[in-house]
Amino acid sequence: MVILGRNGSGKSTLLQTLAGFIKPVKGAITVDGVDVTGLPPSRRNMGYIPQEPVKLPLTPRQALEYFGRFYGRGYMPLLKELGVDYLVEKRDVSVGEGQLLALALVMLRDPAILLLDEPVSSLDYLNKLSFWKALKNLRKPALVVTHDPLEAAYIADLLYVIEDGKVSGPYPNTMREMSKEALQTFNLYEKLRAEENKGPYDC
Amino acid sequence: MTGMSGAVKFLVLFTALLYFGVLVIPPIATQPPTLPPGFETALATTAAASTISTAISLPASLLFAFYGLRRGLAPVMPAVTFSTAVPHTAVGLLLLPLFARLGVVDTFPAVVAAMSVVSTPIGVGTLSTLFSNRNKGLDEFLQTLSLNDLAIIWLYLRSAPTTVASTVLLMWLRSFSELGAFLIVGMRPATVGVYLYETFLRLGTAPAVTVALLVAVFGLVFSTLLFLLARAAER
């Protein structure tokens, strides 16, 4: 699910409220029918990736081992599922790889839903595609907020619009095919596809 | 513009040298170096008390800074940091009734406790940069991963080892240089500040200036270390 909105429309506020960092003035937040409104962020079973890139003070291996032990779960199968198992061998990660690592760490917890606050806004084009591809591989319910209509059209199954804090929709995503065509016009996209020898991304 | 920048650079360099030179050169030129007895003991006492005080105050500062900035307890922060805004003789006077009741006035524990009171705000101030809004996203991310606050603090500390190191050094130096509070509650065992003050009162300027110069060199070495740590943190 994608919520599209302009700067200052309330996208991040909405996600922070759902994640538990802001108390709602009224209403209730439920996950799988369970009211989590009064619960702290740590107990909501939601995976949250903030807008600013997450910079962990650990190497990818250290972070994965730390959180793997924390959740009692091996990380390699998950990394392979995400298509980012190469991260384990890295000492330093780029901003884009950092966001992919954040996604992997969030998934180690196996949350009921992912809340993604413009997670690719500071990533370059190829890293954006890598992130959306990894997300697609997960087949996990995700609420993504973005200000980018092309990105929204590219990834949305359900498309909502937020303006002045009010959400409207869902709107049919009639732009999906057009967004794919638009993305294919970028040489970088073609380069990535050729490098990986895979078919076009179909998020 | 380059010429002007060079001139300003020269002015800054000149002022810095003048600042230190005005403090250090006249005493060196006019006073024969005479070191009265007891300095080493005072130095050792101060170093030991500063180390214990920093070991106590650092965790406290961490918790105050983290819960103040990241967990909504900011309104209570002034209760900890107010001592930076008052003369430390006032801090000593405020501590006096409690210390007198406990029977610890002019003892090593009183010295350590007074040091802790005056150095904790320094720790809170320095560590506040670590927990500022700049790092809000990391905190939120870690919270949703179900980490408890202590684990989050540990990860914050790992993310900025130079900030932690400079905080430790700054707190230690603040403890080391304390005098005001000791004049009221911690004259014994004599710390360097007390020793210097008493040397001046009992023996006059010459021996006191020698000690002051030694302490100044000591301060210069540690200040250089702090500067280098700050530079490393920026990178």
Short mmCIF file of C-alpha atoms in Angstrom, two decimals:
data_model
loop_
_atom_site.label_atom_id
_atom_site.label_comp_id
_atom_site.label_asym_id
_atom_site.label_seq_id
_atom_site.Cartn_x
_atom_site.Cartn_y
_atom_site.Cartn_z
CA MET A 1 0.00 0.00 0.00
CA VAL A 2 1.36 3.40 -0.91
CA ILE A 3 0.37 6.78 0.46
CA LEU A 4 1.36 9.60 -1.83
CA GLY A 5 1.63 13.13 -0.54
CA ARG A 6 3.49 16.39 -0.85
CA ASN A 7 6.05 17.70 1.62
CA GLY A 8 4.33 18.61 4.88
CA SER A 9 1.13 16.75 4.04
CA GLY A 10 1.43 14.50 7.11
CA LYS A 11 3.00 11.35 5.66
CA SER A 12 5.74 10.95 8.25
CA THR A 13 3.42 11.99 11.07
CA LEU A 14 0.97 9.28 10.03
CA LEU A 15 3.68 6.62 9.98
CA GLN A 16 5.16 7.79 13.28
CA THR A 17 1.72 7.61 14.83
CA LEU A 18 1.20 4.08 13.53
CA ALA A 19 4.66 3.07 14.78
CA GLY A 20 3.90 4.48 18.22
CA PHE A 21 6.17 7.52 18.41
CA ILE A 22 3.23 9.95 18.39
CA LYS A 23 0.04 9.46 20.39
CA PRO A 24 -3.10 9.76 18.27
CA VAL A 25 -5.55 12.42 19.42
CA LYS A 26 -8.44 10.06 18.76
CA GLY A 27 -9.16 6.70 17.16
CA ALA A 28 -7.44 3.35 17.53
CA ILE A 29 -4.59 1.52 15.79
CA THR A 30 -5.08 -2.20 15.30
CA VAL A 31 -2.77 -4.90 13.93
CA ASP A 32 -4.47 -8.12 12.85
CA GLY A 33 -7.50 -7.02 14.88
CA VAL A 34 -5.47 -6.37 18.05
CA ASP A 35 -5.61 -2.84 19.47
CA VAL A 36 -2.02 -1.61 19.84
CA THR A 37 -2.80 2.06 20.44
CA GLY A 38 -1.48 2.00 24.01
CA LEU A 39 1.60 -0.10 23.27
CA PRO A 40 5.12 1.31 22.93
CA PRO A 41 6.84 1.03 19.52
CA SER A 42 8.86 -1.97 20.69
CA ARG A 43 5.73 -4.06 21.26
CA ARG A 44 3.70 -3.22 18.18
CA ASN A 45 5.16 -5.88 15.91
CA MET A 46 5.67 -3.35 13.14
CA GLY A 47 8.87 -2.95 11.18
CA TYR A 48 9.74 0.71 10.70
CA ILE A 49 12.38 2.25 8.45
CA PRO A 50 12.75 6.01 8.86
CA GLN A 51 13.31 8.53 6.11
CA GLU A 52 16.86 9.36 7.12
CA PRO A 53 19.29 6.57 6.27
CA VAL A 54 19.96 4.24 9.20
CA LYS A 55 23.65 4.22 10.10
CA LEU A 56 24.37 1.42 12.51
CA PRO A 57 27.69 1.46 14.38
CA LEU A 58 28.28 -2.17 13.43
CA THR A 59 29.50 -4.00 10.35
CA PRO A 60 26.69 -5.80 8.50
CA ARG A 61 27.87 -9.14 9.88
CA GLN A 62 28.02 -7.82 13.45
CA ALA A 63 24.55 -6.26 13.11
CA LEU A 64 23.03 -9.41 11.59
CA GLU A 65 24.61 -11.66 14.22
CA TYR A 66 23.55 -9.33 17.03
CA PHE A 67 19.92 -9.14 15.93
CA GLY A 68 19.91 -12.77 14.77
CA ARG A 69 20.83 -13.82 18.32
CA PHE A 70 18.34 -11.30 19.71
CA TYR A 71 15.47 -12.86 17.76
CA GLY A 72 16.85 -16.41 17.83
CA ARG A 73 16.85 -16.60 14.04
CA GLY A 74 19.45 -17.31 11.36
CA TYR A 75 19.93 -14.48 8.92
CA MET A 76 21.37 -16.13 5.82
CA PRO A 77 18.08 -17.57 4.46
CA LEU A 78 16.49 -14.16 4.85
CA LEU A 79 19.37 -12.38 3.13
CA LYS A 80 19.14 -14.82 0.24
CA GLU A 81 15.40 -14.26 0.03
CA LEU A 82 16.06 -10.54 -0.13
CA GLY A 83 18.83 -11.02 -2.67
CA VAL A 84 21.34 -9.17 -0.50
CA ASP A 85 23.49 -11.99 0.96
CA TYR A 86 26.57 -10.19 -0.38
CA LEU A 87 26.12 -7.64 2.42
CA VAL A 88 27.55 -10.05 5.01
CA GLU A 89 31.03 -9.77 3.55
CA LYS A 90 31.02 -5.97 3.46
CA ARG A 91 32.97 -3.95 6.01
CA ASP A 92 31.45 -0.60 5.08
CA VAL A 93 28.10 -0.09 3.43
CA SER A 94 26.86 2.68 1.19
CA VAL A 95 23.70 4.59 2.06
CA GLY A 96 21.68 2.30 -0.21
CA GLU A 97 23.19 -0.85 1.23
CA GLY A 98 22.55 0.57 4.69
CA GLN A 99 18.83 0.79 3.90
CA LEU A 100 18.85 -2.76 2.54
CA LEU A 101 20.57 -3.90 5.72
CA ALA A 102 17.94 -2.03 7.76
CA LEU A 103 15.23 -3.86 5.83
CA ALA A 104 16.93 -7.19 6.56
CA LEU A 105 17.20 -6.40 10.27
CA VAL A 106 13.58 -5.38 10.42
CA MET A 107 12.60 -8.60 8.71
CA LEU A 108 14.58 -10.70 11.20
CA ARG A 109 11.91 -9.73 13.68
CA ASP A 110 9.24 -10.95 11.24
CA PRO A 111 6.85 -8.04 11.84
CA ALA A 112 3.19 -8.17 10.91
CA ILE A 113 3.57 -5.13 8.67
CA LEU A 114 6.32 -2.86 7.37
CA LEU A 115 6.11 0.90 7.73
CA LEU A 116 8.47 2.57 5.27
CA ASP A 117 8.91 6.33 5.45
CA GLU A 118 10.35 7.30 2.06
CA PRO A 119 13.09 4.72 2.61
CA VAL A 120 14.73 5.33 -0.75
CA SER A 121 14.53 9.12 -0.87
CA SER A 122 18.29 9.54 -0.46
CA LEU A 123 19.29 6.58 -2.60
CA ASP A 124 20.52 6.67 -6.15
CA TYR A 125 18.52 5.16 -8.94
CA LEU A 126 20.02 1.66 -8.90
CA ASN A 127 19.81 1.41 -5.14
CA LYS A 128 16.16 2.42 -5.29
CA LEU A 129 15.45 -0.41 -7.66
CA SER A 130 17.42 -2.85 -5.49
CA PHE A 131 15.39 -1.81 -2.47
CA TRP A 132 12.03 -2.22 -4.18
CA LYS A 133 13.12 -5.54 -5.62
CA ALA A 134 14.12 -6.79 -2.16
CA LEU A 135 10.80 -5.59 -0.75
CA LYS A 136 8.92 -7.39 -3.48
CA ASN A 137 10.79 -10.61 -2.68
CA LEU A 138 9.52 -10.47 0.90
CA ARG A 139 5.81 -10.66 0.10
CA LYS A 140 5.11 -8.85 3.35
CA PRO A 141 2.34 -6.27 3.85
CA ALA A 142 3.96 -2.86 3.64
CA LEU A 143 2.74 0.69 4.02
CA VAL A 144 5.03 3.00 2.07
CA VAL A 145 4.76 6.78 2.07
CA THR A 146 6.34 8.79 -0.70
CA HIS A 147 6.19 12.17 -2.37
CA ASP A 148 7.17 10.71 -5.75
CA PRO A 149 4.21 9.85 -8.04
CA LEU A 150 6.38 7.77 -10.38
CA GLU A 151 7.67 5.71 -7.47
CA ALA A 152 4.14 5.36 -6.09
CA ALA A 153 2.88 4.15 -9.45
CA TYR A 154 5.78 1.72 -9.73
CA ILE A 155 5.28 -0.07 -6.41
CA ALA A 156 1.66 0.42 -5.35
CA ASP A 157 -0.96 -2.29 -5.24
CA LEU A 158 -3.24 0.12 -3.41
CA LEU A 159 -2.73 3.83 -3.85
CA TYR A 160 -3.87 6.48 -1.37
CA VAL A 161 -3.30 10.21 -1.29
CA ILE A 162 -2.70 12.31 1.81
CA GLU A 163 -3.26 16.04 1.98
CA ASP A 164 -3.35 18.21 5.11
CA GLY A 165 -3.32 15.07 7.23
CA LYS A 166 -6.37 13.56 5.52
CA VAL A 167 -6.05 10.30 3.62
CA SER A 168 -8.25 9.58 0.61
CA GLY A 169 -8.47 6.53 -1.62
CA PRO A 170 -7.84 3.84 -2.59
CA TYR A 171 -7.31 4.90 -6.15
CA PRO A 172 -6.71 2.42 -8.96
CA ASN A 173 -3.06 2.35 -9.96
CA THR A 174 -3.58 2.98 -13.63
CA MET A 175 -0.04 4.31 -14.02
CA ARG A 176 1.83 1.10 -13.26
CA GLU A 177 2.60 0.08 -16.82
CA MET A 178 3.42 3.65 -17.76
CA SER A 179 5.80 3.93 -14.79
CA LYS A 180 7.57 0.77 -15.90
CA GLU A 181 7.96 2.17 -19.38
CA ALA A 182 9.26 5.41 -17.94
CA LEU A 183 11.77 3.59 -15.80
CA GLN A 184 12.94 1.50 -18.71
CA THR A 185 13.89 4.62 -20.60
CA PHE A 186 16.69 5.17 -18.10
CA ASN A 187 19.90 3.59 -19.27
CA LEU A 188 20.83 2.80 -15.69
CA TYR A 189 17.82 0.55 -15.42
CA GLU A 190 18.82 -1.32 -18.52
CA LYS A 191 22.37 -1.60 -17.22
CA LEU A 192 21.19 -3.11 -13.96
CA ARG A 193 18.99 -5.58 -15.78
CA ALA A 194 21.83 -6.60 -18.06
CA GLU A 195 24.24 -6.95 -15.13
CA GLU A 196 21.94 -9.22 -13.23
CA ASN A 197 20.65 -10.95 -16.35
CA LYS A 198 17.16 -10.90 -15.00
CA GLY A 199 13.83 -9.84 -16.35
CA PRO A 200 12.25 -6.46 -15.78
CA TYR A 201 11.25 -5.61 -12.25
CA ASP A 202 7.65 -6.25 -11.60
CA CYS A 203 6.83 -4.87 -8.19
CA MET B 1 39.23 37.57 -0.06
CA THR B 2 42.24 35.25 0.30
CA GLY B 3 44.32 38.12 1.68
CA MET B 4 41.64 38.99 4.21
CA SER B 5 41.26 35.37 5.24
CA GLY B 6 45.03 35.17 5.77
CA ALA B 7 44.96 38.32 7.91
CA VAL B 8 42.12 36.96 10.05
CA LYS B 9 44.00 33.67 10.40
CA PHE B 10 47.09 35.55 11.56
CA LEU B 11 44.99 37.56 14.03
CA VAL B 12 43.48 34.37 15.49
CA LEU B 13 46.92 32.76 15.80
CA PHE B 14 48.38 35.90 17.38
CA THR B 15 45.49 36.17 19.87
CA ALA B 16 45.83 32.52 20.85
CA LEU B 17 49.54 32.84 21.47
CA LEU B 18 49.06 36.15 23.31
CA TYR B 19 46.35 34.57 25.48
CA PHE B 20 48.60 31.73 26.61
CA GLY B 21 51.74 33.87 26.60
CA VAL B 22 50.25 36.52 28.91
CA LEU B 23 49.43 33.75 31.39
CA VAL B 24 52.68 31.83 31.19
CA ILE B 25 55.62 34.01 30.13
CA PRO B 26 55.61 36.63 32.94
CA PRO B 27 55.66 34.01 35.72
CA ILE B 28 58.47 32.11 34.01
CA ALA B 29 60.46 35.32 33.53
CA THR B 30 60.02 36.70 37.03
CA GLN B 31 59.78 33.74 39.39
CA PRO B 32 62.52 31.25 40.23
CA PRO B 33 61.06 27.74 40.08
CA THR B 34 60.51 26.51 43.63
CA LEU B 35 58.15 23.63 44.22
CA PRO B 36 56.93 23.33 47.81
CA PRO B 37 56.46 19.83 49.29
CA GLY B 38 53.17 18.03 49.00
CA PHE B 39 52.46 18.71 45.34
CA GLU B 40 52.83 15.07 44.25
CA THR B 41 50.44 13.93 46.98
CA ALA B 42 47.88 16.56 45.98
CA LEU B 43 48.27 15.57 42.34
CA ALA B 44 47.77 11.88 43.11
CA THR B 45 44.76 12.61 45.32
CA THR B 46 43.15 14.79 42.64
CA ALA B 47 43.83 12.27 39.89
CA ALA B 48 42.38 9.40 41.94
CA ALA B 49 39.31 11.37 43.02
CA SER B 50 38.73 12.64 39.47
CA THR B 51 38.91 9.11 38.10
CA ILE B 52 36.44 7.73 40.64
CA SER B 53 34.17 10.74 40.19
CA THR B 54 34.17 10.32 36.40
CA ALA B 55 33.44 6.60 36.73
CA ILE B 56 30.39 7.48 38.83
CA SER B 57 29.23 10.50 36.85
CA LEU B 58 29.58 9.12 33.34
CA PRO B 59 26.78 6.52 33.60
CA ALA B 60 24.62 9.10 35.39
CA SER B 61 25.30 11.67 32.67
CA LEU B 62 24.48 9.10 30.00
CA LEU B 63 21.13 8.30 31.56
CA PHE B 64 20.27 11.96 32.16
CA ALA B 65 21.18 12.90 28.58
CA PHE B 66 19.41 9.93 26.99
CA TYR B 67 16.19 10.11 28.99
CA GLY B 68 16.19 13.91 28.84
CA LEU B 69 16.60 14.18 25.11
CA ARG B 70 15.15 10.95 23.78
CA ARG B 71 12.49 9.96 26.29
CA GLY B 72 10.75 13.22 27.09
CA LEU B 73 12.38 14.04 30.45
CA ALA B 74 13.92 17.29 29.19
CA PRO B 75 11.98 19.45 31.71
CA VAL B 76 13.89 17.87 34.61
CA MET B 77 17.31 18.37 33.03
CA PRO B 78 17.90 21.82 34.61
CA ALA B 79 17.72 20.15 38.04
CA VAL B 80 20.97 18.41 37.10
CA THR B 81 22.65 21.08 35.00
CA PHE B 82 21.91 24.19 37.08
CA SER B 83 25.27 23.97 38.85
CA THR B 84 27.05 25.16 35.70
CA ALA B 85 25.27 28.50 36.14
CA VAL B 86 26.20 29.20 39.78
CA PRO B 87 29.52 29.74 41.59
CA HIS B 88 30.71 26.38 42.87
CA THR B 89 31.09 27.80 46.36
CA ALA B 90 27.27 27.92 46.26
CA VAL B 91 27.24 24.25 45.26
CA GLY B 92 29.54 23.52 48.22
CA LEU B 93 27.23 25.43 50.56
CA LEU B 94 24.21 23.52 49.25
CA LEU B 95 26.03 20.22 49.83
CA LEU B 96 27.27 21.22 53.28
CA PRO B 97 24.16 20.40 55.37
CA LEU B 98 23.92 16.88 53.91
CA PHE B 99 27.65 16.20 54.13
CA ALA B 100 27.76 17.52 57.71
CA ARG B 101 24.87 15.23 58.64
CA LEU B 102 26.69 12.28 57.08
CA GLY B 103 29.93 13.32 58.80
CA VAL B 104 31.94 13.35 55.56
CA VAL B 105 32.98 17.01 55.35
CA ASP B 106 36.68 17.33 54.42
CA THR B 107 37.07 13.66 53.53
CA PHE B 108 37.93 11.84 50.31
CA PRO B 109 34.29 10.79 49.71
CA ALA B 110 33.22 14.43 50.03
CA VAL B 111 35.82 15.41 47.43
CA VAL B 112 34.62 12.69 45.04
CA ALA B 113 30.96 13.56 45.61
CA ALA B 114 31.54 17.28 45.03
CA MET B 115 33.47 16.47 41.86
CA SER B 116 30.58 14.32 40.65
CA VAL B 117 28.07 17.08 41.23
CA VAL B 118 30.07 19.60 39.21
CA SER B 119 31.18 17.25 36.41
CA THR B 120 27.84 15.54 35.70
CA PRO B 121 26.39 18.63 33.93
CA ILE B 122 29.48 18.70 31.72
CA GLY B 123 28.87 15.06 30.79
CA VAL B 124 25.18 15.72 30.14
CA GLY B 125 26.04 18.68 27.92
CA THR B 126 28.60 16.82 25.85
CA LEU B 127 26.58 13.64 25.49
CA SER B 128 23.53 15.64 24.47
CA THR B 129 25.06 15.99 21.01
CA LEU B 130 25.01 12.20 20.77
CA PHE B 131 21.31 11.97 21.55
CA SER B 132 20.23 15.04 19.61
CA ASN B 133 17.47 15.02 17.01
CA ARG B 134 20.15 14.44 14.40
CA ASN B 135 20.16 10.80 15.53
CA LYS B 136 16.42 10.50 16.11
CA GLY B 137 15.91 8.09 13.21
CA LEU B 138 18.39 5.57 14.61
CA ASP B 139 16.64 5.63 17.97
CA GLU B 140 13.21 5.09 16.41
CA PHE B 141 14.51 2.32 14.21
CA LEU B 142 16.08 0.51 17.16
CA GLN B 143 12.96 0.93 19.29
CA THR B 144 10.83 -0.80 16.68
CA LEU B 145 13.38 -3.61 16.67
CA SER B 146 12.36 -4.16 20.32
CA LEU B 147 15.70 -3.20 21.82
CA ASN B 148 15.51 -1.93 25.38
CA ASP B 149 16.87 1.49 26.27
CA LEU B 150 20.17 0.17 27.64
CA ALA B 151 20.87 -1.70 24.41
CA ILE B 152 19.99 1.43 22.42
CA ILE B 153 22.36 3.53 24.56
CA TRP B 154 25.10 0.94 24.03
CA LEU B 155 24.67 1.17 20.25
CA TYR B 156 24.70 4.97 20.42
CA LEU B 157 27.98 4.81 22.34
CA ARG B 158 29.49 2.45 19.78
CA SER B 159 28.49 4.89 17.05
CA ALA B 160 30.57 7.72 18.51
CA PRO B 161 33.61 6.47 20.44
CA THR B 162 35.45 9.78 20.07
CA THR B 163 32.51 11.68 21.58
CA VAL B 164 32.54 9.28 24.51
CA ALA B 165 36.30 9.64 24.91
CA SER B 166 36.19 13.43 24.84
CA THR B 167 33.29 13.39 27.31
CA VAL B 168 35.30 11.24 29.72
CA LEU B 169 38.29 13.52 29.38
CA LEU B 170 36.24 16.69 29.79
CA MET B 171 34.50 15.34 32.90
CA TRP B 172 37.82 14.22 34.36
CA LEU B 173 39.34 17.64 33.73
CA ARG B 174 36.35 19.41 35.22
CA SER B 175 36.71 17.29 38.35
CA PHE B 176 40.45 17.88 38.41
CA SER B 177 40.13 21.66 38.17
CA GLU B 178 37.42 22.07 40.82
CA LEU B 179 38.06 24.38 43.76
CA GLY B 180 34.92 26.32 44.75
CA ALA B 181 32.97 23.43 46.22
CA PHE B 182 36.07 22.08 48.01
CA LEU B 183 36.54 25.36 49.85
CA ILE B 184 33.29 24.56 51.66
CA VAL B 185 33.12 20.75 51.90
CA GLY B 186 36.42 19.21 50.72
CA MET B 187 39.57 20.94 51.98
CA ARG B 188 41.07 17.59 53.00
CA PRO B 189 42.64 15.59 51.55
CA ALA B 190 44.05 18.53 49.61
CA THR B 191 43.45 18.47 45.89
CA VAL B 192 45.60 20.46 43.47
CA GLY B 193 43.24 23.45 43.58
CA VAL B 194 43.22 23.54 47.37
CA TYR B 195 46.97 22.93 47.52
CA LEU B 196 47.58 25.83 45.14
CA TYR B 197 45.28 28.15 47.08
CA GLU B 198 46.86 27.25 50.42
CA THR B 199 50.40 27.54 49.02
CA PHE B 200 49.62 31.06 47.85
CA LEU B 201 48.15 32.02 51.24
CA ARG B 202 50.91 30.43 53.34
CA LEU B 203 54.07 30.78 51.24
CA GLY B 204 53.34 33.66 48.89
CA THR B 205 53.47 34.15 45.15
CA ALA B 206 56.72 32.47 44.03
CA PRO B 207 56.01 28.84 45.01
CA ALA B 208 52.34 29.18 44.08
CA VAL B 209 53.25 30.45 40.61
CA THR B 210 55.53 27.46 40.06
CA VAL B 211 52.64 25.13 40.86
CA ALA B 212 50.31 27.19 38.67
CA LEU B 213 52.73 26.83 35.76
CA LEU B 214 52.92 23.07 36.22
CA VAL B 215 49.14 22.87 36.29
CA ALA B 216 48.95 25.07 33.18
CA VAL B 217 51.26 22.73 31.27
CA PHE B 218 49.16 19.81 32.47
CA GLY B 219 46.03 21.60 31.22
CA LEU B 220 47.66 22.38 27.89
CA VAL B 221 48.47 18.72 27.28
CA PHE B 222 44.92 17.59 28.06
CA SER B 223 43.34 20.43 26.11
CA THR B 224 45.40 19.41 23.09
CA LEU B 225 44.16 15.85 23.55
CA LEU B 226 40.57 17.13 23.67
CA PHE B 227 41.10 19.18 20.54
CA LEU B 228 42.48 16.16 18.69
CA LEU B 229 39.56 14.04 19.85
CA ALA B 230 37.10 16.68 18.65
CA ARG B 231 38.86 16.74 15.27
CA ALA B 232 38.67 12.96 15.07
CA ALA B 233 34.95 13.05 15.92
CA GLU B 234 34.31 15.46 13.04
CA ARG B 235 35.84 12.98 10.62
#
